[in-house]
Short mmCIF file of C-alpha atoms and ligand atoms in Angstrom, two decimals:
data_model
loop_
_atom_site.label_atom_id
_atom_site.label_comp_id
_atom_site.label_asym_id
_atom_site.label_seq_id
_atom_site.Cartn_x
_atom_site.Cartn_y
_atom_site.Cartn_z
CA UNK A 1073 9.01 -97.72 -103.63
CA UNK A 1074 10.79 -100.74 -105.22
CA UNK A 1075 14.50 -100.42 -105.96
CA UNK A 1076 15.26 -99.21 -109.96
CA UNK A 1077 17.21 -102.81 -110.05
CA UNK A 1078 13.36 -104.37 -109.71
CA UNK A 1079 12.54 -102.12 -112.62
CA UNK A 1080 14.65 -102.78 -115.00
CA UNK A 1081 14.60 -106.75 -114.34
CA UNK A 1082 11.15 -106.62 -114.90
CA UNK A 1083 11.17 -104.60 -118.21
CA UNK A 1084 14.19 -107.24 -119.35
CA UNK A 1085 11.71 -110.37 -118.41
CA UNK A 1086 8.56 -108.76 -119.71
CA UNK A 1087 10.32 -107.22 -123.35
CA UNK A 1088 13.01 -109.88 -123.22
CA UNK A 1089 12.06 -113.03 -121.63
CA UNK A 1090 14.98 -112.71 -119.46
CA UNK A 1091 14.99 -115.55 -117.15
CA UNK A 1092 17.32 -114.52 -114.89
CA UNK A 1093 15.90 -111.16 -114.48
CA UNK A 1094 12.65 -113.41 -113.65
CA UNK A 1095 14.74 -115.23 -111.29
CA UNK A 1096 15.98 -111.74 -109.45
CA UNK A 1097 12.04 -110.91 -109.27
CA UNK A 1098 11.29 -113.97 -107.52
CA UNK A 1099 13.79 -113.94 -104.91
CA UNK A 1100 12.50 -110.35 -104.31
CA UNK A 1101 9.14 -111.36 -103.47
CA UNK A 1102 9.10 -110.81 -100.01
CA UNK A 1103 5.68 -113.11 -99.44
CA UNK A 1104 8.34 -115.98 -99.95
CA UNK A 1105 11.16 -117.08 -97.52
CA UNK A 1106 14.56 -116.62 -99.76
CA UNK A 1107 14.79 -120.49 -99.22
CA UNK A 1108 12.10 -121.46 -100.69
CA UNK A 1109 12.28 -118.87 -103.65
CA UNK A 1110 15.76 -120.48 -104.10
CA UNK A 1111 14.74 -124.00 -104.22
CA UNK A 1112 11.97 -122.95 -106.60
CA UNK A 1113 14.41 -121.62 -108.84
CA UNK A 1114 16.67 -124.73 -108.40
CA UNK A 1115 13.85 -126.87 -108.97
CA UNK A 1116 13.14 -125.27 -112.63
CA UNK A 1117 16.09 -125.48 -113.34
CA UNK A 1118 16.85 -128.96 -113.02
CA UNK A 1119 13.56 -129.72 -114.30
CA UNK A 1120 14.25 -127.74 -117.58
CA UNK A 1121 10.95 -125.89 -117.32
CA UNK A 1122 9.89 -122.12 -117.39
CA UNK A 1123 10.18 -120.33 -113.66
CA UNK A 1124 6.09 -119.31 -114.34
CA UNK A 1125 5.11 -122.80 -114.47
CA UNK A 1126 6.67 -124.50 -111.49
CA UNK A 1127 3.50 -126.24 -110.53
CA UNK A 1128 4.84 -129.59 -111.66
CA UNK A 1129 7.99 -129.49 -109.91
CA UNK A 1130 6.39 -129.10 -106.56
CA UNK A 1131 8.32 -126.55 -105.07
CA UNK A 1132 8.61 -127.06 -100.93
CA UNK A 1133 6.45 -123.83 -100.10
CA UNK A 1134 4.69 -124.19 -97.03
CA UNK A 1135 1.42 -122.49 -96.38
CA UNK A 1136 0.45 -118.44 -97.38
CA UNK A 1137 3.64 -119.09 -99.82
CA UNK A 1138 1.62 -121.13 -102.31
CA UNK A 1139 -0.87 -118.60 -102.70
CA UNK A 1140 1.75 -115.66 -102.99
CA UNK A 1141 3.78 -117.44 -105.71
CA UNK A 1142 0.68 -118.21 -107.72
CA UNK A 1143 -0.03 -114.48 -107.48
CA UNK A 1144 3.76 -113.65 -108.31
CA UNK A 1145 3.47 -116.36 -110.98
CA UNK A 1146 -0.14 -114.23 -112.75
CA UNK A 1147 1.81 -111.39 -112.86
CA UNK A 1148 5.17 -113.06 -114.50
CA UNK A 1149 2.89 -114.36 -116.98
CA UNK A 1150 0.31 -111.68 -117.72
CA UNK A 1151 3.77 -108.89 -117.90
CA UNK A 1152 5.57 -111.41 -120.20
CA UNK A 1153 1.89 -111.94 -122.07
CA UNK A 1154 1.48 -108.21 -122.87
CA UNK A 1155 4.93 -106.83 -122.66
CA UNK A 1156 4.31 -104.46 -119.92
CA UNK A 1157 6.32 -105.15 -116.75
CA UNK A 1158 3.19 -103.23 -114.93
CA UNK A 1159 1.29 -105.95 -113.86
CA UNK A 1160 4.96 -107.22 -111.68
CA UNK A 1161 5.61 -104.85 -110.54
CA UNK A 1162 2.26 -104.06 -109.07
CA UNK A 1163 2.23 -107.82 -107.48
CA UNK A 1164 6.20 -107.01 -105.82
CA UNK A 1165 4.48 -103.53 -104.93
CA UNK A 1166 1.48 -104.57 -103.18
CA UNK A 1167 1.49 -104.89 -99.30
CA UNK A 1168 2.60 -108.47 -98.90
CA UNK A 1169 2.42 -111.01 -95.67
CA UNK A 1170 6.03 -111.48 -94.07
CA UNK A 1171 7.81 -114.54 -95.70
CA UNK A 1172 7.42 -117.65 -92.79
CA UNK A 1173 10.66 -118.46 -90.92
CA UNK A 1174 12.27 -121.13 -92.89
CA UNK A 1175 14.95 -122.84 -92.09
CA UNK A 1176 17.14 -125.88 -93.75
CA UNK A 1177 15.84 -128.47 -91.16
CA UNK A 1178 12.14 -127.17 -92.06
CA UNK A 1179 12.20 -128.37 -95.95
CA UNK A 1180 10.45 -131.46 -96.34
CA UNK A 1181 11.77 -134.82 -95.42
CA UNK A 1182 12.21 -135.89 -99.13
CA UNK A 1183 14.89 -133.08 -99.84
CA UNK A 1184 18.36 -135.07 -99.16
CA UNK A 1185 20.46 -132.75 -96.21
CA UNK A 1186 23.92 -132.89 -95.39
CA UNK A 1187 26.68 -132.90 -97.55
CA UNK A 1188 25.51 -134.34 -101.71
CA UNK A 1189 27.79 -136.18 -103.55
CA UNK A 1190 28.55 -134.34 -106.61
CA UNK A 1191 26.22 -133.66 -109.69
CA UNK A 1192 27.66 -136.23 -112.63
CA UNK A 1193 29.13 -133.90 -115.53
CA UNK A 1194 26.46 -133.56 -118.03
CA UNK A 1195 26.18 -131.71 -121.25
CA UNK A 1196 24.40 -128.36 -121.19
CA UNK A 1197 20.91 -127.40 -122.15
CA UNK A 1198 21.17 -124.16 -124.50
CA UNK A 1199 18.53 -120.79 -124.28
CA UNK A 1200 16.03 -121.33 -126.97
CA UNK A 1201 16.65 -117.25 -127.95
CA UNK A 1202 16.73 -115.85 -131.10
CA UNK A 1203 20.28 -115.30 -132.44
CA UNK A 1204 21.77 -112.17 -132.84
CA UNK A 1205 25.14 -111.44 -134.81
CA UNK A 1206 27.12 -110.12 -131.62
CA UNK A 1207 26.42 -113.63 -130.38
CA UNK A 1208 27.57 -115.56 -132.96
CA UNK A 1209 30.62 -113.74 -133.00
CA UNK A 1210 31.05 -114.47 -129.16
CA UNK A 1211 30.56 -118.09 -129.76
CA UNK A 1212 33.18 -117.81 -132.79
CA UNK A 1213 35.77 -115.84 -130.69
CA UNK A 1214 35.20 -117.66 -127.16
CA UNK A 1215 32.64 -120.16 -126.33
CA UNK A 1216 33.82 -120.31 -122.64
CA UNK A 1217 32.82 -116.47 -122.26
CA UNK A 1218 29.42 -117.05 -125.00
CA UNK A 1219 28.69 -119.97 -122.00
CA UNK A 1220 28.89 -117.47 -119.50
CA UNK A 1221 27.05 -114.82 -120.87
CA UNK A 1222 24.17 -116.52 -122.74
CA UNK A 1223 23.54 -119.67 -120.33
CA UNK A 1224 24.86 -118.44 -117.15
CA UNK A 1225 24.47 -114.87 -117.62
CA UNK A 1226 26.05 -114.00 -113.81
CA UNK A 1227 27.33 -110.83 -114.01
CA UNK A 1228 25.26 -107.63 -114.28
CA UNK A 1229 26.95 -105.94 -116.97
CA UNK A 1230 27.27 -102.13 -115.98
CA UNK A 1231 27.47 -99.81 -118.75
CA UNK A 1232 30.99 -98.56 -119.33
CA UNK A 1233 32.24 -95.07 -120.79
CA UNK A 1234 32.57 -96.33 -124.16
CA UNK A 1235 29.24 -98.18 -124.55
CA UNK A 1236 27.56 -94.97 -122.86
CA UNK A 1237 29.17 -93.21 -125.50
CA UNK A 1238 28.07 -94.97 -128.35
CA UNK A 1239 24.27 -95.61 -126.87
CA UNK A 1240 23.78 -91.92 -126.41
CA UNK A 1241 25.68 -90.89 -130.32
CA UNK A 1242 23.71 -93.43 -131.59
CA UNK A 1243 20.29 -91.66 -130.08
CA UNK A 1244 20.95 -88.37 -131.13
CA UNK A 1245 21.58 -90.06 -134.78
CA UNK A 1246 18.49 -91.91 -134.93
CA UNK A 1247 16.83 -88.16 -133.63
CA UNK A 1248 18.56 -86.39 -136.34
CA UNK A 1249 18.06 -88.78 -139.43
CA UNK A 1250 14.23 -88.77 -138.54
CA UNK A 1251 14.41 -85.13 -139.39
CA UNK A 1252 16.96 -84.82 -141.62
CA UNK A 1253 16.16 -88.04 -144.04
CA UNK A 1254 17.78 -86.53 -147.14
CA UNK A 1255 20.98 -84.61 -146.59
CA UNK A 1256 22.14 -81.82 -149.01
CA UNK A 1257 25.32 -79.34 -148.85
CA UNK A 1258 22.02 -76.56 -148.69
CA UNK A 1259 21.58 -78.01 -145.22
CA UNK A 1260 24.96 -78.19 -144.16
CA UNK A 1261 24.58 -75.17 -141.24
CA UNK A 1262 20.81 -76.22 -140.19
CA UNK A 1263 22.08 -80.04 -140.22
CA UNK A 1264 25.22 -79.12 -138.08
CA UNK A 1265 23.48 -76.64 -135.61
CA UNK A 1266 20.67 -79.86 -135.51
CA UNK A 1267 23.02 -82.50 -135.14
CA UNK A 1268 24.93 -80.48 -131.88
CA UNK A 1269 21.78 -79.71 -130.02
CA UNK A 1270 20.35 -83.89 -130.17
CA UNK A 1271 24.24 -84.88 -129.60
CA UNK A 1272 23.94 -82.36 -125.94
CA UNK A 1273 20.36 -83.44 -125.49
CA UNK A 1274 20.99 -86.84 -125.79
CA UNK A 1275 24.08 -86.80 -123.43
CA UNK A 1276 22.19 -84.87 -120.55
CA UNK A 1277 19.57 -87.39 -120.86
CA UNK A 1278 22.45 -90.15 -120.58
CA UNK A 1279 23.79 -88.72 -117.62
CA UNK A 1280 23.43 -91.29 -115.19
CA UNK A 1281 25.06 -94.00 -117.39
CA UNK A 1282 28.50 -92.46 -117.17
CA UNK A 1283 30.29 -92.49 -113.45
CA UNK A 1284 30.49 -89.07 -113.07
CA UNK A 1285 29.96 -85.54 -114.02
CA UNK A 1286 33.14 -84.68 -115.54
CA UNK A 1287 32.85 -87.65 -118.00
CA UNK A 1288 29.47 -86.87 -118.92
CA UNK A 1289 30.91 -83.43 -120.33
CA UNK A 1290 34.53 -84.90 -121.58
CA UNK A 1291 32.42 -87.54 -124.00
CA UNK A 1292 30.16 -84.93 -124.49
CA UNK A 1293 32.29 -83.06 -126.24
CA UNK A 1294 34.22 -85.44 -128.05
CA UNK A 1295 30.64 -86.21 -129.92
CA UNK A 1296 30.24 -82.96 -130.27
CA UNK A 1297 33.39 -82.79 -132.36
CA UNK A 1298 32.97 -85.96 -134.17
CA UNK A 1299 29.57 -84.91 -134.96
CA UNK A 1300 31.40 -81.96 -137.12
CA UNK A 1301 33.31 -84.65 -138.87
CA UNK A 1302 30.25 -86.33 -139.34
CA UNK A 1303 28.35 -83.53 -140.73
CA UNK A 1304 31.13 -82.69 -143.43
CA UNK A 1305 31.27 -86.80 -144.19
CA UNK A 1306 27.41 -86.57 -144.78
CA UNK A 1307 27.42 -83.72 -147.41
CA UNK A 1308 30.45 -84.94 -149.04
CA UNK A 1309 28.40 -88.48 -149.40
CA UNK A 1310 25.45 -86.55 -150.50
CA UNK A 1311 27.13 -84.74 -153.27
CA UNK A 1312 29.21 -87.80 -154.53
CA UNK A 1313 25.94 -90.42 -153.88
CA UNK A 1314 22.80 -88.99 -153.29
CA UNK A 1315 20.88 -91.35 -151.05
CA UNK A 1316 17.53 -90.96 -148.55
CA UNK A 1317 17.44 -92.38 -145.23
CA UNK A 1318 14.91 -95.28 -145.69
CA UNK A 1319 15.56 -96.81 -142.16
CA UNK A 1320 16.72 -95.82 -138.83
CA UNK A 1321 17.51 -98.41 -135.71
CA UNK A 1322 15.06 -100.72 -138.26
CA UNK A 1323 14.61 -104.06 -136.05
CA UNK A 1324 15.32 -107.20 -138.19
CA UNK A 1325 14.04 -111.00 -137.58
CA UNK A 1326 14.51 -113.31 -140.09
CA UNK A 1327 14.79 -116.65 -140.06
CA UNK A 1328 17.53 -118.41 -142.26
CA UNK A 1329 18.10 -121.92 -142.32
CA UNK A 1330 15.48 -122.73 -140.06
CA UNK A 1331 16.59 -120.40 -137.06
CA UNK A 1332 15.65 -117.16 -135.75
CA UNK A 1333 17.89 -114.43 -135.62
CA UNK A 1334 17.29 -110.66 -134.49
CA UNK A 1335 18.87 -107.35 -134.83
CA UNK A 1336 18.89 -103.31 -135.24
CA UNK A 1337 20.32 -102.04 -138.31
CA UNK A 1338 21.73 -98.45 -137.06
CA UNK A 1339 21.01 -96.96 -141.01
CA UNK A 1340 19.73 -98.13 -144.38
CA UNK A 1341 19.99 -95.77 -146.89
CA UNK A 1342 18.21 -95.74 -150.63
CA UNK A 1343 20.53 -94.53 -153.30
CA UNK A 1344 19.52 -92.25 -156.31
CA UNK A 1345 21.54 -93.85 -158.49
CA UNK A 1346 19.70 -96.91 -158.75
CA UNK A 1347 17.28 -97.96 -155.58
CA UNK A 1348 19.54 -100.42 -154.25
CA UNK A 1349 20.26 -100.22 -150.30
CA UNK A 1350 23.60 -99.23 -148.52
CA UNK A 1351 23.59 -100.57 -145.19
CA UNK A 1352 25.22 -98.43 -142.53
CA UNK A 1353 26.42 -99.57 -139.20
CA UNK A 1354 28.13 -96.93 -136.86
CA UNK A 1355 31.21 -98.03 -134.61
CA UNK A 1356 32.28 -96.23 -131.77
CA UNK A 1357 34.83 -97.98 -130.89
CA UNK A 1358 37.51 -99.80 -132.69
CA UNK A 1359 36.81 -101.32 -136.47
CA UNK A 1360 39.73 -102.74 -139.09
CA UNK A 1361 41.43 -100.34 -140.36
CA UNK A 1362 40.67 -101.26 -144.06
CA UNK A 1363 37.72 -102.71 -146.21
CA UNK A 1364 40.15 -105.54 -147.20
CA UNK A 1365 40.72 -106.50 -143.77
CA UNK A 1366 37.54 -106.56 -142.55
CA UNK A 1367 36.16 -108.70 -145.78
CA UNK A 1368 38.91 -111.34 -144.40
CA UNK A 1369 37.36 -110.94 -141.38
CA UNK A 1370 34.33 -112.59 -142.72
CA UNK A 1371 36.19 -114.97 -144.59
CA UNK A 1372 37.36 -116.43 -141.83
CA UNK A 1373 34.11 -116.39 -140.00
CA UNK A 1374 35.18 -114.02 -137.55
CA UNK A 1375 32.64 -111.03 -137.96
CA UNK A 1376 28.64 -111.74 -139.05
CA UNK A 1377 27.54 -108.62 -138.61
CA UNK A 1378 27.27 -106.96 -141.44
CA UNK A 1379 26.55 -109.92 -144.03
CA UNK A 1380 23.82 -110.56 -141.43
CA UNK A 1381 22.45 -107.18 -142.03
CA UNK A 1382 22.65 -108.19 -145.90
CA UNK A 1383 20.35 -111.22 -145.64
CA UNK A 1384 17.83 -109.54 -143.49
CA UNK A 1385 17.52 -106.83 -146.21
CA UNK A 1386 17.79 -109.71 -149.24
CA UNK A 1387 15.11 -111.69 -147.90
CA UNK A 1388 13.24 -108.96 -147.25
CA UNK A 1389 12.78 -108.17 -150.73
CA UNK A 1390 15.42 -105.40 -151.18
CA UNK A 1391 18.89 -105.28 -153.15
CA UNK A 1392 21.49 -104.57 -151.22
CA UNK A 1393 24.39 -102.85 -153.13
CA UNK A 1394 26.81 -101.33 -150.23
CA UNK A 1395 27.84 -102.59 -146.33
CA UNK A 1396 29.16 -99.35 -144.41
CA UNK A 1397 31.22 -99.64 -141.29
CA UNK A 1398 30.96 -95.97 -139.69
CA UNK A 1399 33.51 -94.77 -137.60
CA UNK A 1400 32.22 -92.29 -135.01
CA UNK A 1401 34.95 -92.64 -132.47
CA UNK A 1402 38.29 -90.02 -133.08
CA UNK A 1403 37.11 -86.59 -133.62
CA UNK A 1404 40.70 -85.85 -134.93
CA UNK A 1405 40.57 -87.30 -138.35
CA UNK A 1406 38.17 -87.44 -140.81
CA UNK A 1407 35.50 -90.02 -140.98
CA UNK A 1408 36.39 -92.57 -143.46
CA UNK A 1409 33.93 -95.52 -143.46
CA UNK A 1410 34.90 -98.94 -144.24
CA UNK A 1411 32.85 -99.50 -147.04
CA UNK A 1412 32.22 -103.23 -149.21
CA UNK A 1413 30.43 -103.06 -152.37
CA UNK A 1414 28.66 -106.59 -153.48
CA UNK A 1415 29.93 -107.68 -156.16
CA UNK A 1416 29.54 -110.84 -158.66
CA UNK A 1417 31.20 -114.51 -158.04
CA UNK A 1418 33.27 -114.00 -159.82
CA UNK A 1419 34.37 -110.22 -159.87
CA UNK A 1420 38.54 -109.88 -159.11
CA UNK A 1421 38.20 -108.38 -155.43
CA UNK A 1422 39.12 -104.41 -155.49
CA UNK A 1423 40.62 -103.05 -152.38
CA UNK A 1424 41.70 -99.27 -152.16
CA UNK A 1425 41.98 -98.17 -148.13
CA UNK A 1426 38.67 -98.03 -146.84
CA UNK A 1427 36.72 -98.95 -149.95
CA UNK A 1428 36.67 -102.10 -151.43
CA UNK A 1429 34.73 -105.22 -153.02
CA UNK A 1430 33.32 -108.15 -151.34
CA UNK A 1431 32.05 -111.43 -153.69
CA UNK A 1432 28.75 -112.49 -152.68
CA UNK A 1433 30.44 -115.88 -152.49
CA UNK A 1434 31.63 -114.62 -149.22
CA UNK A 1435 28.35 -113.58 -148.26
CA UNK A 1436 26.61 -116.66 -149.09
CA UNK A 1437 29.77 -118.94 -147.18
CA UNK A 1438 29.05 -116.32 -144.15
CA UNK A 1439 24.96 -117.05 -143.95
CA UNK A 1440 25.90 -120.89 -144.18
CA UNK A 1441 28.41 -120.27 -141.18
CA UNK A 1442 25.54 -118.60 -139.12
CA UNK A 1443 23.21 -121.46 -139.98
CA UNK A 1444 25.82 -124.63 -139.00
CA UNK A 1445 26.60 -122.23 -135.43
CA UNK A 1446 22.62 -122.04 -135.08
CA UNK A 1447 23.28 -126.02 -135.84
CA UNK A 1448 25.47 -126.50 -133.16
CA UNK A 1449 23.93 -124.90 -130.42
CA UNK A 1450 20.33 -125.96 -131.00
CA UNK A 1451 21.17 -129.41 -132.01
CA UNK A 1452 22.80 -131.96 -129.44
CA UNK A 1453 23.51 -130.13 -126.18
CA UNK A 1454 27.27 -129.02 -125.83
CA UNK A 1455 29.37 -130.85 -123.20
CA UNK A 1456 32.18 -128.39 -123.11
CA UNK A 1457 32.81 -124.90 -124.09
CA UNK A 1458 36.54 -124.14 -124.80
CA UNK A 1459 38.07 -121.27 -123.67
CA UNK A 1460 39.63 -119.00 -126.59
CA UNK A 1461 43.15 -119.51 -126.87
CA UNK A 1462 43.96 -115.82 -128.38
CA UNK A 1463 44.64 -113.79 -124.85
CA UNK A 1464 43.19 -110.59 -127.39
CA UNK A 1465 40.07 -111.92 -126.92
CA UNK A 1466 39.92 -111.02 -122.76
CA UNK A 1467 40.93 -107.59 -122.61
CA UNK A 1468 37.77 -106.93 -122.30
CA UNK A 1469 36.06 -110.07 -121.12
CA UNK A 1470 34.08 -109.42 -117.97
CA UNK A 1471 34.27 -113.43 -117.10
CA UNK A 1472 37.99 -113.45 -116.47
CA UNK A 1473 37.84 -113.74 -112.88
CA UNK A 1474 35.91 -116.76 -113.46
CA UNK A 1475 37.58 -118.19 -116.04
CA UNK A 1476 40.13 -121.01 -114.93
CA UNK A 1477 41.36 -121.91 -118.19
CA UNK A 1478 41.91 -118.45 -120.27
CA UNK A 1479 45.17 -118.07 -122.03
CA UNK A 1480 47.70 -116.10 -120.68
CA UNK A 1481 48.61 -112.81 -122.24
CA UNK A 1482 52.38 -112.56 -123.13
CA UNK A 1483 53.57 -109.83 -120.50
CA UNK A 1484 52.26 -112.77 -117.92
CA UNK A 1485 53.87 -115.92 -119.52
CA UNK A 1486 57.22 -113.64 -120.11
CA UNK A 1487 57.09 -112.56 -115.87
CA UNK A 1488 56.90 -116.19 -114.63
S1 LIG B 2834 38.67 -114.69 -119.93
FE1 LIG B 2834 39.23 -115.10 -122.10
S2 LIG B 2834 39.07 -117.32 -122.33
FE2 LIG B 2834 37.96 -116.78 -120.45
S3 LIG B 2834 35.83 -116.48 -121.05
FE3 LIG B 2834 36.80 -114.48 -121.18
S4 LIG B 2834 37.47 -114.30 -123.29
FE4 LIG B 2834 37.10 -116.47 -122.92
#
């Protein structure tokens, strides 16, 4: 039986191309001494080239390990190949010879021993993945911590209360719109009886993301109660702006300016009033607190989400009239979405609480930001990544222990 960690590396290397997942699944191939798995992985590394074709770099196996890796190395490829981490996790399954003892002083005599002198500072080598909005706004808010996370990636991120929250909400949405496309005050009980049973459903299923028992039920039931907020939002929505659900957790790819960027869009909706698109994004946890603060927001480059979304539908063929920010995270007030309407260059902006205007200027100076950050990373390789100098940005940076050079937060400077 192969540990669930085995698993679910070799679902993110087969769906993902997740290299250090592919790493993880090489060092657990027990045919191979965890030296020489290591110095295979070192070897790609410095070599630049992928872990499944390590041929050329002449790892030091010795013999029976040859053999095993090309067998590990079929099975990397053909899971990658089809997307099914199967045929892995059949090789790591299968009865396998012991690993040889290996030792230091075994490696060959061409690998240097003793102490090295160190490596000469040199600039780093980028992943060639598609971009996704949540990472440009990483590399816009901290490239020290986008460094970590996208070229190192070192730390197993474990799922947190909030993110569990907001994983298993979102579910029971995507369940609920697939039945309920077309909301109506008719269908205000049916929807709300629907809506409670997929929001329990999907937290039993969710279960063993949360650390225990008792905050399965406590989040649990604060869904539950935001989902009556939610309900009362939708048919309020309805009756004001009749729309259809066109598009639930649709998966997005375009490229723009030459790159390749990827996302979900949690909603699109098709209005009545005239076939344009509102695209809906739901936030569990905290979003600005007005439609004019979050269009400066993308002024200043800070936040590519949503005009993001826009492009993907715009080049897709659609017009996009509205970008919705969802709030599905206090079950004590009502929802009130932070809402954008596109409007003309050169349209006065309109702000009023959490509906306002935003210029497709804006949108157009956003998807030229994304393009010159797809630019910069792709283009000549970056020889340092600055830590962010706003001590907001790590409260909830998982990197901190790590990072040498983050800003202190006021509390600490003020204590010393
Ligand atoms: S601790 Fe702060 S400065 Fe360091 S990587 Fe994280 S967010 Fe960036």
């Amino acid at each position: 039986m192969l540990r669930p960690t085995i698993e679910q590396d070799a679902i993110a290397w087969s769906h993902r191309g997740d290299r250090a997942a592919l790493e993880r699944l090489l060092l657990a191939c027990t045919a191979l001494s965890s030296i020489s798995a290591s110095a295979a992985i070192a070897l790609a590394r410095a070599n630049e080239c992928p872990l499944a074709a390590l041929e050329e770099a002449a790892p030091p196996f010795v013999d029976g390990e040859r053999d095993a890796f090309a067998a590990w190395r079929d099975a990397a490829r053909a899971s990658q190949a089809t997307g099914d981490p199967g045929p892995l996790l059949i090789a790591l399954e299968a009865p396998q010879p012991a690993a040889p003892e290996r030792s230091f002083a075994s490696l060959p005599a061409e690998l240097p021993s003793g102490a090295l002198p160190p490596e000469p500072a040199r600039p780093v080598a980028t992943p060639n993945r598609p971009f996704s909005a949540s990472a440009l706004n990483m590399f816009v808010d901290c490239r020290r911590r986008w460094f970590f996370r996208y070229v190192c990636d070192p730390v197993e991120e474990t799922d947190s209360p909030a993110a569990s929250y907001g994983t298993a909400f979102h579910a029971a949405l995507e369940n609920f719109h697939a039945e309920f496309p077309r909301p109506t005050e008719e269908l205000r009980a049916e929807m709300a009886q629907r809506l409670d049973a997929l929001i329990v459903a999907a937290f039993d299923r969710a279960r063993s993301t949360f650390a225990t028992a008792v905050e399965v039920e406590l989040q649990k039931e604060r869904a539950r109660r935001t989902a009556v907020r939610y309900i009362e939002w939708l048919c309020e929505r309805a009756r004001q702006l009749p729309f259809e659900v066109v598009g639930i957790e649709r998966r997005v790819a375009p490229t723009i300016g030459g790159h390749q960027f990827v996302g979900f869009i949690d909603r699109l909706d098709r209005l009545d009033l005239d076939g344009s698109i509102a695209v809906v994004d739901y936030k569990t946890g905290s979003i600005a607190e007005s439609a004019k603060e979050y269009r400066e927001r993308v002024r200043r480059f800070e936040d590519f989400q949503l005009p993001f979304y826009y492009w993907s539908q715009e080049l897709a063929g659609e017009r996009v009239s509205r970008l919705a920010l969802l709030p599905l995270k206090d079950h004590t007030v009502p929802i009130a979405p932070i809402e954008l309407e596109v409007v003309g260059a050169g349209a006065t902006p309109r702000d009023n609480g959490t509906r306002g205007t935003i210029s497709i200027l804006d949108l157009e100076r956003a998807r030229d930001r994304m393009v010159e950050i797809g630019d910069e990373i792709r283009g000549e390789r970056i020889d340092r990544f600055a830590a962010s100098e706003d001590p907001e940005s790590c409260a909830y940076c998982i990197y901190t222990l790590s990072c040498t050079d983050r800003p202190q937060a006021e509390p600490e400077r003020f204590s010393r």
